[in-house]
XYZ file of C-alpha atoms in Angstrom:
483
model
C -30.173 47.724 61.189
C -31.249 44.328 60.099
C -28.461 41.963 59.276
C -28.585 40.542 55.796
C -28.182 36.785 55.631
C -26.147 35.750 52.652
C -27.025 32.561 50.867
C -24.162 30.085 50.707
C -22.669 29.856 47.224
C -24.055 26.963 45.189
C -21.840 23.913 45.119
C -20.247 23.005 41.846
C -21.618 19.612 40.890
C -20.257 19.616 37.378
C -18.064 16.727 36.273
C -14.339 17.606 36.374
C -12.843 18.234 32.946
C -10.362 15.345 33.314
C -13.222 12.914 33.999
C -15.130 14.217 30.992
C -12.110 13.740 28.732
C -11.555 10.197 30.103
C -15.190 9.365 29.547
C -15.094 10.604 25.954
C -11.954 8.582 25.274
C -13.544 5.462 26.772
C -16.701 5.991 24.703
C -14.674 6.474 21.489
C -12.665 3.317 22.153
C -15.753 1.296 22.917
C -17.581 2.563 19.845
C -14.567 1.681 17.712
C -14.513 -1.872 19.067
C -18.286 -2.231 18.458
C -17.958 -0.911 14.904
C -15.129 -3.279 14.104
C -16.981 -6.300 15.477
C -20.204 -5.331 13.710
C -18.529 -4.841 10.290
C -16.359 -7.952 10.555
C -19.338 -10.037 11.692
C -21.325 -8.763 8.741
C -18.551 -9.851 6.426
C -18.499 -13.319 8.051
C -22.287 -13.652 7.825
C -22.093 -13.014 4.096
C -19.991 -16.200 3.729
C -22.646 -18.400 5.368
C -24.092 -21.105 3.127
C -27.830 -21.752 3.552
C -28.734 -22.717 7.113
C -25.102 -23.205 8.153
C -22.416 -21.381 10.071
C -20.074 -18.955 8.323
C -17.475 -20.386 5.961
C -14.879 -17.857 7.162
C -15.366 -15.907 10.400
C -12.758 -13.112 10.760
C -14.254 -11.259 13.735
C -12.840 -13.228 16.637
C -9.274 -13.130 15.335
C -9.514 -9.414 14.574
C -10.812 -8.723 18.069
C -8.123 -10.827 19.726
C -5.411 -9.166 17.662
C -6.760 -5.730 18.507
C -6.879 -6.483 22.265
C -3.363 -7.976 22.103
C -1.914 -4.919 20.384
C -3.817 -2.427 22.546
C -4.570 -3.998 25.929
C -6.243 -0.753 27.058
C -9.159 -1.625 24.776
C -9.758 -4.897 26.634
C -11.589 -3.052 29.431
C -15.066 -4.033 30.628
C -16.444 -1.361 28.301
C -14.445 -2.899 25.405
C -15.791 -6.393 26.035
C -19.343 -5.030 26.363
C -18.962 -3.115 23.127
C -17.738 -6.273 21.380
C -20.756 -8.206 22.627
C -23.045 -5.462 21.382
C -21.391 -5.593 17.935
C -21.872 -9.377 17.717
C -25.524 -9.182 18.764
C -26.380 -6.292 16.469
C -24.839 -7.994 13.408
C -26.707 -11.241 14.002
C -30.060 -9.623 14.790
C -29.908 -7.372 11.714
C -29.369 -10.431 9.493
C -32.374 -12.300 10.847
C -30.905 -14.552 13.489
C -33.167 -15.194 16.468
C -32.231 -13.648 19.814
C -31.578 -16.948 21.657
C -29.314 -18.190 18.888
C -27.595 -14.799 18.704
C -26.815 -14.843 22.420
C -25.405 -18.371 22.245
C -23.221 -17.530 19.237
C -22.006 -14.348 20.933
C -21.100 -16.255 24.083
C -19.090 -18.779 22.058
C -17.262 -16.065 20.168
C -16.337 -14.158 23.327
C -15.260 -17.361 25.081
C -12.704 -18.036 22.356
C -11.380 -14.486 22.364
C -11.127 -14.472 26.151
C -9.198 -17.754 26.204
C -6.763 -16.526 23.588
C -6.350 -13.163 25.325
C -5.458 -14.804 28.641
C -2.749 -16.873 26.958
C -1.515 -13.938 24.873
C -0.551 -12.119 28.055
C 2.283 -14.663 28.476
C 3.574 -14.387 24.895
C 6.847 -12.507 24.538
C 6.861 -9.241 22.637
C 9.289 -10.531 20.023
C 7.006 -13.525 19.371
C 3.988 -11.247 18.948
C 5.861 -9.614 16.052
C 7.129 -12.969 14.694
C 10.745 -11.935 15.320
C 11.907 -15.430 16.298
C 12.099 -18.515 14.069
C 9.682 -20.352 16.379
C 7.295 -17.422 16.939
C 4.670 -18.797 14.583
C 4.408 -21.907 16.745
C 3.472 -19.641 19.637
C 0.821 -17.961 17.520
C -0.440 -21.427 16.580
C -0.713 -22.378 20.247
C -2.673 -19.210 21.043
C -4.897 -19.883 18.081
C -5.545 -23.454 19.188
C -6.443 -22.363 22.722
C -8.799 -19.673 21.423
C -10.380 -22.098 18.965
C -10.824 -24.650 21.745
C -12.524 -22.084 23.944
C -14.988 -21.232 21.198
C -15.615 -24.843 20.286
C -16.462 -25.892 23.848
C -19.270 -23.292 24.040
C -20.144 -23.276 20.335
C -20.683 -27.024 19.972
C -23.938 -26.790 21.875
C -25.155 -24.029 19.579
C -24.271 -26.056 16.461
C -26.020 -29.078 17.920
C -29.159 -27.019 18.453
C -28.984 -24.969 15.278
C -28.076 -27.559 12.640
C -28.672 -30.807 14.572
C -25.017 -31.815 14.438
C -23.417 -34.494 16.658
C -21.691 -32.865 19.620
C -18.241 -34.282 18.823
C -18.489 -33.326 15.183
C -19.866 -29.930 16.149
C -16.827 -29.353 18.376
C -14.510 -30.262 15.514
C -16.469 -28.055 13.154
C -16.152 -25.031 15.442
C -12.507 -25.758 16.358
C -11.342 -26.097 12.754
C -13.215 -22.982 11.609
C -11.811 -20.872 14.427
C -8.300 -22.293 14.084
C -7.877 -21.384 10.427
C -9.273 -17.888 11.055
C -6.925 -17.223 13.965
C -3.826 -18.627 12.225
C -4.492 -16.622 9.067
C -5.662 -13.326 10.581
C -3.673 -12.886 13.809
C -0.276 -12.384 12.087
C -1.745 -9.692 9.840
C -3.231 -7.786 12.773
C -0.105 -8.115 14.885
C 2.227 -7.046 12.072
C 0.048 -4.325 10.521
C 1.823 -0.945 10.420
C 0.272 2.238 11.801
C -1.749 4.335 9.287
C 1.206 6.674 8.839
C 3.606 3.781 8.490
C 1.268 2.091 6.011
C 1.304 5.098 3.701
C 5.087 5.304 3.823
C 5.403 1.546 3.219
C 3.011 1.685 0.262
C 5.055 4.504 -1.291
C 8.266 2.560 -0.701
C 6.719 -0.597 -2.211
C 5.504 1.301 -5.264
C 8.956 2.773 -5.782
C 10.581 -0.654 -5.561
C 8.080 -2.167 -8.009
C 8.716 0.610 -10.523
C 12.454 -0.007 -10.305
C 12.199 -3.818 -10.250
C 8.943 -5.117 -11.770
C 10.321 -8.636 -11.404
C 9.448 -8.426 -7.701
C 5.858 -9.166 -8.741
C 6.883 -12.548 -10.131
C 6.135 -14.539 -6.915
C 2.635 -13.054 -6.799
C 2.109 -13.851 -10.485
C 3.138 -17.479 -9.928
C 0.778 -17.622 -6.921
C -2.104 -16.332 -9.050
C -1.313 -18.950 -11.676
C -1.382 -21.719 -9.022
C -4.799 -20.473 -7.824
C -6.150 -20.585 -11.406
C -4.793 -24.109 -11.871
C -6.506 -25.155 -8.648
C -9.855 -23.921 -10.000
C -9.325 -25.587 -13.378
C -8.007 -28.954 -12.187
C -9.685 -29.292 -8.811
C -9.308 -32.441 -6.777
C -8.044 -32.965 -3.214
C -4.576 -31.648 -4.067
C -5.845 -28.310 -5.307
C -5.316 -26.618 -1.939
C -1.596 -27.511 -2.091
C -0.938 -26.034 -5.549
C -0.054 -22.556 -4.172
C 2.426 -23.841 -1.562
C 5.658 -23.396 -3.601
C 4.562 -19.891 -4.651
C 3.690 -19.046 -1.035
C 7.133 -20.117 0.101
C 8.659 -17.967 -2.654
C 6.628 -15.019 -1.410
C 7.887 -15.737 2.118
C 11.493 -15.473 0.912
C 10.897 -12.478 -1.385
C 8.673 -10.195 0.658
C 8.430 -8.794 4.154
C 6.657 -10.533 7.000
C 3.501 -8.401 6.818
C 3.199 -8.845 3.061
C 3.575 -12.607 3.404
C 0.962 -12.684 6.188
C -1.472 -10.657 4.102
C -1.006 -12.844 1.021
C -1.482 -15.986 3.141
C -4.699 -14.571 4.637
C -6.153 -13.712 1.254
C -5.307 -17.170 -0.059
C -6.961 -18.903 2.898
C -10.088 -16.798 2.582
C -10.336 -17.418 -1.148
C -9.759 -21.167 -0.886
C -12.339 -21.743 1.873
C -15.019 -19.570 0.243
C -14.335 -20.976 -3.248
C -14.657 -24.570 -2.024
C -17.812 -23.786 -0.005
C -19.507 -22.272 -3.043
C -18.297 -24.853 -5.566
C -15.766 -22.719 -7.443
C -13.069 -25.275 -6.508
C -14.263 -28.870 -6.768
C -12.239 -31.095 -4.444
C -14.106 -34.146 -5.879
C -14.565 -35.588 -2.389
C -17.435 -38.045 -2.237
C -17.784 -38.274 1.556
C -20.729 -36.478 3.111
C -21.021 -34.696 6.453
C -18.788 -32.314 8.354
C -15.624 -34.446 8.446
C -14.297 -33.386 5.001
C -14.905 -29.754 5.949
C -13.103 -30.194 9.265
C -10.176 -31.863 7.510
C -10.020 -29.111 4.906
C -9.980 -26.305 7.479
C -7.361 -28.030 9.623
C -5.227 -28.519 6.508
C -5.573 -24.862 5.554
C -4.587 -23.750 9.050
C -1.463 -25.895 9.027
C -0.702 -24.816 5.457
C -0.786 -21.179 6.573
C 1.839 -21.913 9.242
C 4.465 -22.945 6.701
C 4.999 -19.668 4.749
C 4.714 -17.567 7.907
C 7.363 -19.712 9.628
C 9.654 -19.426 6.597
C 9.091 -15.633 6.561
C 9.940 -15.450 10.286
C 13.120 -17.448 9.788
C 14.067 -15.315 6.785
C 13.407 -12.070 8.687
C 15.498 -13.294 11.634
C 18.279 -14.247 9.226
C 18.202 -10.828 7.563
C 18.336 -9.088 10.943
C 21.306 -11.208 11.962
C 23.109 -10.467 8.672
C 22.383 -6.754 9.100
C 23.779 -6.894 12.640
C 26.924 -8.696 11.487
C 27.411 -6.298 8.584
C 26.986 -3.328 10.905
C 29.460 -4.796 13.381
C 31.937 -5.433 10.570
C 31.693 -1.906 9.176
C 31.287 0.214 12.306
C 33.412 1.065 15.304
C 32.010 -0.653 18.386
C 32.553 2.325 20.729
C 31.437 5.340 18.686
C 29.177 3.782 16.049
C 31.133 5.559 13.286
C 32.431 3.703 10.256
C 35.685 1.940 10.856
C 38.736 2.725 8.701
C 38.314 -0.099 6.189
C 34.584 0.515 5.659
C 35.162 4.268 5.328
C 37.818 3.779 2.676
C 35.732 1.194 0.779
C 32.607 3.353 0.638
C 34.626 6.522 0.234
C 36.358 5.282 -2.911
C 32.989 4.560 -4.503
C 31.652 7.979 -3.480
C 34.740 9.783 -4.725
C 34.674 7.954 -8.081
C 31.018 8.798 -8.589
C 31.539 12.432 -7.672
C 34.533 12.818 -9.970
C 32.754 11.042 -12.837
C 29.772 13.427 -12.569
C 31.862 16.535 -11.860
C 30.317 16.986 -8.401
C 32.559 18.774 -5.865
C 33.423 17.033 -2.611
C 35.691 17.570 0.366
C 37.729 15.259 2.577
C 38.019 16.193 6.238
C 40.277 14.972 9.043
C 39.366 15.723 12.653
C 41.495 15.176 15.775
C 40.487 15.805 19.422
C 43.080 18.097 20.958
C 45.121 16.845 23.937
C 43.035 13.696 24.155
C 45.812 11.757 25.912
C 45.525 14.137 28.843
C 41.838 13.248 29.222
C 42.752 9.586 29.650
C 45.643 10.406 31.972
C 43.696 12.808 34.245
C 40.179 11.345 34.189
C 40.598 7.679 33.231
C 39.852 5.655 30.130
C 36.149 5.461 30.930
C 35.973 9.265 30.682
C 37.970 9.083 27.453
C 35.499 6.594 25.991
C 32.633 8.873 26.995
C 34.319 11.803 25.273
C 34.835 9.827 22.065
C 31.218 8.626 22.057
C 29.824 12.139 22.683
C 32.086 13.649 20.061
C 31.084 11.126 17.382
C 27.385 11.592 18.196
C 27.681 15.369 17.853
C 29.537 15.102 14.557
C 26.876 12.801 13.051
C 24.135 15.169 14.201
C 25.752 18.075 12.292
C 26.674 16.143 9.125
C 24.329 15.411 6.280
C 23.117 11.852 5.734
C 24.665 11.680 2.253
C 28.178 12.059 3.679
C 30.510 9.562 5.377
C 31.924 9.767 8.870
C 34.438 7.297 10.285
C 36.951 6.703 13.033
C 40.480 6.117 11.808
C 41.918 5.191 15.164
C 42.288 6.648 18.663
C 40.954 10.200 18.654
C 41.301 10.694 14.888
C 38.203 10.814 12.656
C 37.504 11.441 8.976
C 34.564 12.739 6.975
C 33.730 12.880 3.271
C 31.268 15.551 2.225
C 29.810 15.389 -1.333
C 28.282 18.416 -3.050
C 30.394 20.978 -1.170
C 33.205 23.226 -2.278
C 36.051 24.240 0.031
C 34.302 27.434 1.177
C 31.062 25.722 2.168
C 32.983 22.869 3.739
C 34.970 25.366 5.825
C 31.699 26.687 7.259
C 30.558 23.138 8.031
C 33.890 22.406 9.719
C 33.541 25.538 11.867
C 30.102 24.374 13.006
C 31.582 20.959 13.861
C 34.386 22.623 15.820
C 31.875 24.728 17.741
C 29.669 21.713 18.483
C 32.716 19.726 19.748
C 33.586 22.576 22.140
C 30.328 22.304 24.078
C 30.794 20.813 27.578
C 30.467 17.038 27.905
C 28.727 15.783 31.062
C 29.949 12.441 32.399
C 27.788 9.937 34.265
C 29.541 10.722 37.556
C 28.594 14.430 37.294
C 31.941 15.744 36.058
C 31.964 18.068 33.054
C 34.790 18.065 30.512
C 35.678 20.636 27.870
C 37.433 19.571 24.688
C 38.443 21.149 21.382
C 39.038 19.732 17.959
C 41.384 20.564 15.074
C 40.200 20.070 11.511
C 41.996 19.709 8.205
C 40.232 20.053 4.814
C 41.210 19.037 1.301
C 39.364 18.966 -2.040
C 40.442 17.881 -5.539
C 42.827 20.486 -6.910
C 42.571 22.059 -10.335
C 45.938 20.623 -11.299
C 45.056 17.105 -10.046
C 41.231 16.748 -10.340
C 41.494 12.936 -10.330
C 43.073 12.624 -6.888
C 42.467 9.275 -5.232
C 40.686 9.212 -1.913
C 43.906 8.272 -0.150
C 45.643 11.292 -1.670
C 42.852 13.602 -0.541
C 42.909 12.225 2.964
C 46.684 12.581 3.070
C 46.393 16.244 2.112
C 43.617 16.733 4.685
C 45.849 15.082 7.293
C 48.649 17.490 6.407
C 46.237 20.414 6.861
C 45.249 18.947 10.229
C 48.861 18.942 11.398
C 49.213 22.545 10.309
C 46.123 23.379 12.391
C 47.747 21.731 15.414
C 51.031 23.539 14.791
C 49.146 26.846 14.644
C 47.728 26.354 18.162
C 44.949 23.750 17.750
C 41.169 24.344 17.938
C 40.983 25.648 14.388
C 40.155 24.701 10.809
C 42.813 24.704 8.068
C 42.113 24.066 4.399
């Protein structure tokens, strides 16, 4: 017999699936960056007066904001894609290749300088959560503008025969106003899903309170007056309305309104729609105007940041005043205050509702046997479970110690009894402590609803009757619901 020699199996030289997926993701990210840069550069090129640089150049600020929000995009492939977008936009609009390359280098130099500084900016300042956050954004904008101006001055000198010092100021002022106006919008912009929800919420608010449009109407009037009157002070006409918008609207809305105003003002002045009646020639008036617009944009955004910080502080104080610090449930006074309003509304409309008192059985023994830390953990876990099983339109509060109360609108006694049984079952599930111990607890529940003989019971009377039912539940052996 002749031995048969088997050929070795061919080696698999295919790319692993994980590498293919990573490559596709990288390609999609890079193409997205290139598309953004290309479209934004095209928009900026459209604002160029004859034989001059763009009046408003949004691309660099958009790119910096995108890289700051999603650092994964700032990969070598992302930077290369951005460069490709810059070059393609310039070449397609007739710019020569040497000029295109110099402009692209200046743009990327500014973005790179800003990105390096942005890495040291706190997260809260990136979202303008601090009263001084806008000053940090201004510093990043100034560094990015300086980086672009250092490289771009040589291009301006070659392209439009401008003095190097004036060319540096021209580039710096143009970049500064773009960064200051655009960066806050990019950093504060909601996700696509969040944007849809926010638009729906905004539309609902406007339908209920059309007067909320008044600050925008006053701002539009100030813009019209600036066009009609003109003069050096025209750019300051919208300032009071901008500050009103900062106090009336959210941060993102204020940032968006400020951006649109800056774009409009710069483009309108460049094309003669707004006549500043300035007789001086050369780039200095333009540099002064852009610097003024950049600093003007800082004011409403700073006011909006301060107002947002104030609102968060007030919300925190109000929450602390109305909620129990340990369990997060409403405290007794807040429960009674909100409960009276809810009860009055329900009785006025004829809607049924139920008051509920809940008490953890033998809670004192938990503290005695396991310590107060374990008791606090039990109270916290119990309150969390109760909130998870109660509807959002109800009230849940801690009356003291291990005693809690709930107010359930829209339920009769029968339905409320079923809800109470679910709460009792949820409370009986084991509670795991941080040290590994597991505790079992039970809860007794008392229910009360307005009676046929006394349909106008006060909330205190209902809670008193529910408390009496709770004590009957305890007298009957605990771990039960009594109505």
